[in-house]
Short mmCIF file of C-alpha atoms in Angstrom, two decimals:
data_model
loop_
_atom_site.label_atom_id
_atom_site.label_comp_id
_atom_site.label_asym_id
_atom_site.label_seq_id
_atom_site.Cartn_x
_atom_site.Cartn_y
_atom_site.Cartn_z
CA UNK A 1 -83.42 -185.57 9.87
CA UNK A 2 -81.27 -182.46 10.13
CA UNK A 3 -81.23 -180.19 7.11
CA UNK A 4 -77.87 -178.65 6.31
CA UNK A 5 -77.99 -175.23 4.64
CA UNK A 6 -74.99 -174.42 2.47
CA UNK A 7 -73.53 -170.90 2.98
CA UNK A 8 -73.56 -168.87 -0.17
CA UNK A 9 -70.13 -167.67 -1.25
CA UNK A 10 -69.76 -163.94 -1.97
CA UNK A 11 -68.86 -162.89 -5.42
CA UNK A 12 -65.28 -161.75 -6.18
CA UNK A 13 -66.53 -158.16 -6.56
CA UNK A 14 -67.54 -158.09 -2.88
CA UNK A 15 -64.07 -159.15 -1.79
CA UNK A 16 -62.49 -156.53 -4.01
CA UNK A 17 -64.66 -153.79 -2.45
CA UNK A 18 -63.73 -154.93 1.07
CA UNK A 19 -60.03 -154.88 0.24
CA UNK A 20 -60.41 -151.40 -1.27
CA UNK A 21 -62.11 -150.10 1.90
CA UNK A 22 -59.31 -151.54 4.06
CA UNK A 23 -56.61 -149.99 1.85
CA UNK A 24 -58.32 -146.59 1.88
CA UNK A 25 -58.60 -146.67 5.66
CA UNK A 26 -54.91 -147.58 5.99
CA UNK A 27 -53.93 -144.74 3.64
CA UNK A 28 -55.99 -142.28 5.70
CA UNK A 29 -54.24 -143.39 8.91
CA UNK A 30 -50.80 -142.97 7.31
CA UNK A 31 -51.70 -139.50 6.00
CA UNK A 32 -52.91 -138.45 9.45
CA UNK A 33 -49.65 -139.60 11.08
CA UNK A 34 -47.56 -137.72 8.50
CA UNK A 35 -49.59 -134.52 9.00
CA UNK A 36 -49.20 -134.72 12.78
CA UNK A 37 -45.41 -135.03 12.39
CA UNK A 38 -44.92 -132.33 9.73
CA UNK A 39 -47.46 -129.74 10.90
CA UNK A 40 -48.54 -130.41 14.47
CA UNK A 41 -51.58 -128.28 15.29
CA UNK A 42 -50.33 -127.49 18.80
CA UNK A 43 -47.49 -125.40 17.28
CA UNK A 44 -49.77 -123.33 15.07
CA UNK A 45 -49.78 -120.22 17.26
CA UNK A 46 -45.99 -120.04 17.40
CA UNK A 47 -45.51 -120.69 13.69
CA UNK A 48 -48.11 -118.10 12.71
CA UNK A 49 -46.50 -115.37 14.84
CA UNK A 50 -44.30 -112.67 13.30
CA UNK A 51 -40.68 -113.48 12.59
CA UNK A 52 -38.15 -111.85 14.96
CA UNK A 53 -36.79 -108.52 13.74
CA UNK A 54 -33.08 -107.84 13.91
CA UNK A 55 -32.10 -104.83 15.97
CA UNK A 56 -30.63 -101.83 14.19
CA UNK A 57 -28.69 -98.70 15.05
CA UNK A 58 -30.82 -95.73 16.16
CA UNK A 59 -29.94 -93.64 13.10
CA UNK A 60 -29.45 -93.85 9.38
CA UNK A 61 -26.02 -92.17 9.62
CA UNK A 62 -22.93 -94.28 8.88
CA UNK A 63 -20.91 -95.11 11.99
CA UNK A 64 -17.66 -93.13 12.10
CA UNK A 65 -14.44 -95.02 11.40
CA UNK A 66 -12.01 -92.17 10.76
CA UNK A 67 -12.02 -88.50 9.79
CA UNK A 68 -11.84 -87.37 6.15
CA UNK A 69 -8.31 -86.45 5.14
CA UNK A 70 -7.25 -83.01 3.89
CA UNK A 71 -4.61 -82.15 1.33
CA UNK A 72 -1.82 -79.74 2.26
CA UNK A 73 -3.80 -76.89 0.67
CA UNK A 74 -6.77 -77.64 2.93
CA UNK A 75 -8.91 -79.33 0.27
CA UNK A 76 -10.42 -82.76 0.70
CA UNK A 77 -8.13 -85.59 -0.32
CA UNK A 78 -9.54 -87.67 -3.18
CA UNK A 79 -7.97 -91.09 -3.91
CA UNK A 80 -7.15 -91.78 -7.57
CA UNK A 81 -9.66 -94.36 -8.85
CA UNK A 82 -8.44 -97.55 -10.53
CA UNK A 83 -10.01 -99.03 -13.68
CA UNK A 84 -12.75 -100.81 -11.76
CA UNK A 85 -13.35 -97.87 -9.45
CA UNK A 86 -13.90 -95.51 -12.38
CA UNK A 87 -16.80 -97.59 -13.62
CA UNK A 88 -18.54 -97.62 -10.26
CA UNK A 89 -17.78 -94.03 -9.22
CA UNK A 90 -21.21 -92.61 -10.23
CA UNK A 91 -22.99 -95.36 -8.31
CA UNK A 92 -20.83 -94.77 -5.24
CA UNK A 93 -21.53 -91.03 -5.38
CA UNK A 94 -25.27 -91.67 -5.67
CA UNK A 95 -25.10 -94.07 -2.73
CA UNK A 96 -23.26 -91.50 -0.59
CA UNK A 97 -25.85 -88.87 -1.45
CA UNK A 98 -28.63 -91.27 -0.50
CA UNK A 99 -26.91 -92.01 2.82
CA UNK A 100 -26.70 -88.30 3.64
CA UNK A 101 -30.38 -87.89 2.78
CA UNK A 102 -31.25 -90.79 5.09
CA UNK A 103 -30.08 -88.94 8.21
CA UNK A 104 -32.69 -89.33 10.93
CA UNK A 105 -33.33 -87.63 14.27
CA UNK A 106 -33.16 -90.87 16.25
CA UNK A 107 -29.69 -89.89 17.55
CA UNK A 108 -29.30 -86.35 18.88
CA UNK A 109 -26.55 -84.00 17.66
CA UNK A 110 -23.39 -84.25 19.73
CA UNK A 111 -23.04 -81.98 22.75
CA UNK A 112 -19.73 -80.05 22.50
CA UNK A 113 -19.03 -80.64 26.19
CA UNK A 114 -19.10 -84.42 25.59
CA UNK A 115 -16.48 -84.27 22.84
CA UNK A 116 -12.72 -84.29 23.40
CA UNK A 117 -10.83 -82.83 20.44
CA UNK A 118 -7.03 -83.14 20.44
CA UNK A 119 -4.31 -81.78 18.16
CA UNK A 120 -1.77 -84.41 17.13
CA UNK A 121 1.62 -84.22 15.37
CA UNK A 122 3.80 -87.14 14.32
CA UNK A 123 6.88 -85.65 16.00
CA UNK A 124 7.88 -83.01 18.51
CA UNK A 125 11.02 -81.91 16.61
CA UNK A 126 11.59 -81.57 12.88
CA UNK A 127 14.99 -81.37 11.26
CA UNK A 128 15.62 -79.19 8.23
CA UNK A 129 13.65 -80.52 5.27
CA UNK A 130 11.13 -82.43 7.42
CA UNK A 131 7.52 -81.28 7.18
CA UNK A 132 5.18 -81.64 10.19
CA UNK A 133 2.30 -84.12 9.77
CA UNK A 134 -0.85 -82.80 11.48
CA UNK A 135 -3.91 -84.79 12.63
CA UNK A 136 -7.06 -84.62 14.77
CA UNK A 137 -8.13 -87.10 17.44
CA UNK A 138 -11.82 -87.03 18.42
CA UNK A 139 -13.34 -88.84 21.43
CA UNK A 140 -17.06 -89.03 22.26
CA UNK A 141 -17.46 -89.15 26.05
CA UNK A 142 -21.26 -88.90 25.89
CA UNK A 143 -24.11 -90.93 24.44
CA UNK A 144 -24.24 -91.92 20.78
CA UNK A 145 -24.71 -88.77 18.71
CA UNK A 146 -24.31 -87.32 15.23
CA UNK A 147 -21.63 -84.85 14.09
CA UNK A 148 -20.52 -83.29 10.83
CA UNK A 149 -16.89 -84.41 10.54
CA UNK A 150 -16.50 -83.33 6.91
CA UNK A 151 -13.75 -81.09 5.63
CA UNK A 152 -16.05 -78.07 5.95
CA UNK A 153 -15.70 -78.31 9.72
CA UNK A 154 -12.01 -79.23 10.06
CA UNK A 155 -9.58 -76.40 10.84
CA UNK A 156 -5.82 -76.76 11.43
CA UNK A 157 -3.95 -73.67 12.65
CA UNK A 158 -0.19 -73.36 13.25
CA UNK A 159 0.90 -70.48 15.47
CA UNK A 160 4.12 -69.19 16.98
CA UNK A 161 3.25 -67.07 19.98
CA UNK A 162 0.41 -64.82 18.79
CA UNK A 163 1.49 -65.02 15.16
CA UNK A 164 -0.64 -67.26 12.94
CA UNK A 165 1.66 -68.88 10.40
CA UNK A 166 -0.61 -71.30 8.61
CA UNK A 167 -4.33 -72.13 8.46
CA UNK A 168 -5.84 -75.00 6.48
CA UNK A 169 -8.91 -72.99 5.47
CA UNK A 170 -6.93 -70.19 3.80
CA UNK A 171 -6.70 -72.07 0.50
CA UNK A 172 -9.32 -74.76 1.01
CA UNK A 173 -11.04 -75.93 -2.18
CA UNK A 174 -14.31 -77.85 -2.48
CA UNK A 175 -14.97 -78.59 1.21
CA UNK A 176 -17.60 -81.24 1.89
CA UNK A 177 -19.91 -82.34 4.70
CA UNK A 178 -20.02 -85.81 6.25
CA UNK A 179 -22.59 -86.63 8.93
CA UNK A 180 -21.59 -89.65 11.01
CA UNK A 181 -22.77 -91.47 14.10
CA UNK A 182 -20.30 -91.40 17.00
CA UNK A 183 -20.87 -94.30 19.36
CA UNK A 184 -20.52 -93.82 23.11
CA UNK A 185 -16.82 -93.83 24.01
CA UNK A 186 -15.70 -94.01 20.37
CA UNK A 187 -12.33 -92.56 19.35
CA UNK A 188 -11.64 -91.57 15.72
CA UNK A 189 -8.60 -89.96 14.12
CA UNK A 190 -7.74 -88.41 10.77
CA UNK A 191 -7.67 -90.96 7.96
CA UNK A 192 -4.39 -89.39 6.85
CA UNK A 193 -2.38 -86.47 8.27
CA UNK A 194 -2.22 -83.09 6.56
CA UNK A 195 1.25 -81.77 5.75
CA UNK A 196 2.44 -78.29 6.67
CA UNK A 197 5.09 -77.13 4.20
CA UNK A 198 6.69 -74.78 6.76
CA UNK A 199 5.51 -71.60 4.98
CA UNK A 200 3.15 -68.76 5.86
CA UNK A 201 -0.33 -69.10 4.33
CA UNK A 202 -2.88 -66.46 3.38
CA UNK A 203 -5.81 -66.24 0.99
CA UNK A 204 -3.73 -63.87 -1.17
CA UNK A 205 -0.86 -66.34 -1.70
CA UNK A 206 -2.77 -69.53 -2.53
CA UNK A 207 -1.48 -69.61 -6.09
CA UNK A 208 2.01 -68.33 -5.28
CA UNK A 209 5.00 -70.50 -6.14
CA UNK A 210 7.02 -69.09 -3.26
CA UNK A 211 5.83 -68.11 0.22
CA UNK A 212 7.60 -66.87 3.33
CA UNK A 213 9.41 -69.73 5.06
CA UNK A 214 8.84 -70.26 8.77
CA UNK A 215 11.89 -69.57 10.97
CA UNK A 216 13.69 -72.66 12.20
CA UNK A 217 16.78 -73.04 14.40
CA UNK A 218 14.73 -74.29 17.36
CA UNK A 219 11.70 -72.04 16.85
CA UNK A 220 8.60 -73.25 18.72
CA UNK A 221 5.17 -73.68 17.13
CA UNK A 222 1.76 -74.83 18.36
CA UNK A 223 -0.93 -76.70 16.44
CA UNK A 224 -4.56 -75.83 17.21
CA UNK A 225 -7.43 -77.82 15.67
CA UNK A 226 -11.21 -77.79 15.62
CA UNK A 227 -13.87 -80.06 14.13
CA UNK A 228 -17.61 -79.64 13.90
CA UNK A 229 -17.28 -76.29 15.67
CA UNK A 230 -15.55 -77.86 18.69
CA UNK A 231 -12.06 -76.55 19.51
CA UNK A 232 -9.22 -78.71 20.74
CA UNK A 233 -8.61 -78.75 24.48
CA UNK A 234 -4.85 -78.85 23.93
CA UNK A 235 -2.21 -77.63 21.54
CA UNK A 236 0.49 -79.83 20.07
CA UNK A 237 3.85 -78.07 20.50
CA UNK A 238 6.75 -78.82 18.16
CA UNK A 239 10.11 -77.35 17.17
CA UNK A 240 11.59 -76.60 13.76
CA UNK A 241 15.33 -77.26 13.96
#
């Protein structure tokens, strides 16, 4: 006679433990898949490397955009600040001072032979009552370099023959320096022209209310300019009618 042995049923606690093991294993598999997608180990060397660094200009000098303007007496032109400008003026001045102090030697000073300085007038003939407007055009034909284009280094001279009639430095007040970076091939001009009032200037007549008027009636005059110690290669001729 065959004896049948009944299989003993496991307690509910055993089944609960088995289900818990299965759930934990499934959770581990899901976590592994998520980690492989979010942070794949094969990209670790690239992700840990240094971030790319943006290139910068070779100097701390501001890049030139135009040349500082002069007033008719040869002093630096200063725009009248508005209400909002007045509040920020001290900060702007501090920032400009910091920029000047940040000048580096990465870019060499400009070579005079690489610079083309030109005298420019707005007209070639001026009728009675019209005052000539005088400007400088500066071209850098060499490599990027630094130059002081401030009002300390700008000189406008009006001559008739060998007679010097007017010079911007005769009555210049509070000249200032401005170091800028001139890019290769860059051309800059005066931010605003300087006006010649058609009179003779001298250091003795700066405060005079009347000065000798320049002859007209077709008289010829020449404008000579220099900037940063570099003289113009041309003169701008004009007539006073």
